[in-house]
GROMACS .gro file of C-alpha atoms in nm:
model
  104
    1MET     CA    1  12.792  10.887   4.696
    2LYS     CA    2  13.098  10.961   4.487
    3ASP     CA    3  13.356  10.692   4.433
    4LEU     CA    4  13.723  10.765   4.509
    5ASP     CA    5  13.819  10.834   4.146
    6SER     CA    6  13.555  11.097   4.094
    7TYR     CA    7  13.631  11.257   4.431
    8LEU     CA    8  14.005  11.276   4.361
    9ASN     CA    9  13.935  11.422   4.018
   10ASP     CA   10  13.681  11.677   4.144
   11HIS     CA   11  13.849  12.006   4.057
   12SER     CA   12  13.598  12.211   4.257
   13VAL     CA   13  13.719  12.047   4.581
   14ARG     CA   14  14.080  12.121   4.489
   15ARG     CA   15  14.000  12.480   4.395
   16ALA     CA   16  13.813  12.542   4.720
   17GLY     CA   17  14.099  12.398   4.925
   18ALA     CA   18  14.356  12.599   4.733
   19TRP     CA   19  14.151  12.918   4.772
   20ALA     CA   20  14.124  12.872   5.150
   21ALA     CA   21  14.494  12.790   5.184
   22GLU     CA   22  14.589  13.093   4.978
   23LYS     CA   23  14.380  13.329   5.193
   24LEU     CA   24  14.534  13.195   5.514
   25SER     CA   25  14.884  13.215   5.370
   26ARG     CA   26  14.835  13.572   5.253
   27ALA     CA   27  14.730  13.676   5.602
   28ARG     CA   28  15.034  13.508   5.758
   29PHE     CA   29  15.273  13.662   5.506
   30ALA     CA   30  15.122  14.007   5.543
   31VAL     CA   31  15.207  13.996   5.912
   32ALA     CA   32  15.558  13.854   5.851
   33GLY     CA   33  15.655  14.097   5.576
   34ASP     CA   34  15.827  14.033   5.246
   35GLU     CA   35  16.179  14.165   5.298
   36MET     CA   36  16.463  13.945   5.175
   37GLY     CA   37  16.588  13.724   5.458
   38GLY     CA   38  16.286  13.805   5.669
   39LEU     CA   39  16.017  13.598   5.828
   40GLY     CA   40  15.813  13.581   5.506
   41LEU     CA   41  16.050  13.330   5.346
   42LEU     CA   42  16.064  13.129   5.667
   43LEU     CA   43  15.684  13.113   5.682
   44ALA     CA   44  15.664  13.020   5.313
   45LEU     CA   45  15.906  12.732   5.362
   46GLU     CA   46  15.723  12.615   5.675
   47THR     CA   47  15.396  12.619   5.481
   48LEU     CA   48  15.558  12.420   5.203
   49VAL     CA   49  15.684  12.157   5.450
   50ILE     CA   50  15.332  12.128   5.594
   51GLY     CA   51  15.187  12.075   5.246
   52ILE     CA   52  15.444  11.813   5.147
   53THR     CA   53  15.395  11.634   5.480
   54GLY     CA   54  15.022  11.625   5.416
   55LYS     CA   55  15.086  11.475   5.074
   56LYS     CA   56  15.316  11.211   5.226
   57LEU     CA   57  15.050  11.117   5.481
   58LEU     CA   58  14.789  11.095   5.205
   59TRP     CA   59  15.010  10.850   5.013
   60ARG     CA   60  15.048  10.638   5.327
   61ALA     CA   61  14.673  10.639   5.394
   62LEU     CA   62  14.589  10.543   5.036
   63ALA     CA   63  14.847  10.264   5.045
   64ALA     CA   64  14.698  10.134   5.371
   65ALA     CA   65  14.348  10.145   5.222
   66ASP     CA   66  14.463   9.886   4.965
   67LEU     CA   67  14.190   9.978   4.717
   68PRO     CA   68  14.177   9.767   4.399
   69GLN     CA   69  14.144  10.071   4.172
   70LEU     CA   70  14.473  10.209   4.310
   71GLN     CA   71  14.684   9.892   4.275
   72GLU     CA   72  14.885  10.037   3.985
   73ILE     CA   73  15.009  10.336   4.188
   74ASP     CA   74  15.347  10.304   4.357
   75PHE     CA   75  15.268  10.472   4.690
   76ALA     CA   76  15.604  10.372   4.839
   77LYS     CA   77  15.781  10.565   4.562
   78LEU     CA   78  15.553  10.865   4.609
   79THR     CA   79  15.616  10.857   4.986
   80ARG     CA   80  15.994  10.843   4.934
   81ARG     CA   81  15.975  11.133   4.690
   82ALA     CA   82  15.778  11.340   4.943
   83GLU     CA   83  16.036  11.257   5.212
   84GLU     CA   84  16.316  11.373   4.981
   85GLN     CA   85  16.125  11.695   4.912
   86ILE     CA   86  16.078  11.752   5.285
   87ASP     CA   87  16.451  11.704   5.345
   88ARG     CA   88  16.544  11.959   5.075
   89VAL     CA   89  16.291  12.218   5.191
   90GLU     CA   90  16.382  12.162   5.556
   91ALA     CA   91  16.748  12.242   5.482
   92GLU     CA   92  16.641  12.570   5.321
   93ARG     CA   93  16.400  12.641   5.607
   94ILE     CA   94  16.679  12.607   5.863
   95ARG     CA   95  16.899  12.846   5.662
   96ALA     CA   96  16.611  13.093   5.635
   97ALA     CA   97  16.544  13.067   6.009
   98GLN     CA   98  16.908  13.135   6.091
   99GLN     CA   99  16.906  13.440   5.866
  100ALA     CA  100  16.566  13.574   5.971
  101LEU     CA  101  16.617  13.523   6.343
  102SER     CA  102  16.979  13.633   6.373
  103ILE     CA  103  17.055  13.947   6.568
  104ARG     CA  104  17.143  14.227   6.332
   0.00000   0.00000   0.00000
């Protein structure tokens, strides 16, 4: 069984996850369209928030695991950074929603 370090550094797992996420995103964006101010931007920002939230939850889980090989990593700082990223993207997402969903 792989240890945590080798699993986290396994690029094939990352590539497979990225490939699957890209295919799902392309399907969603194809339906939403790519016009400026349309639903495509809104969906892209929502997808970004989901990804950042997943990262934040990963940092929390790894901090809670309290593994000796991860003692040097500042998970609280990484969690705060993810929260700041979510706040910035969320502000843009709200603006995009107002623009995309306004009656024209």
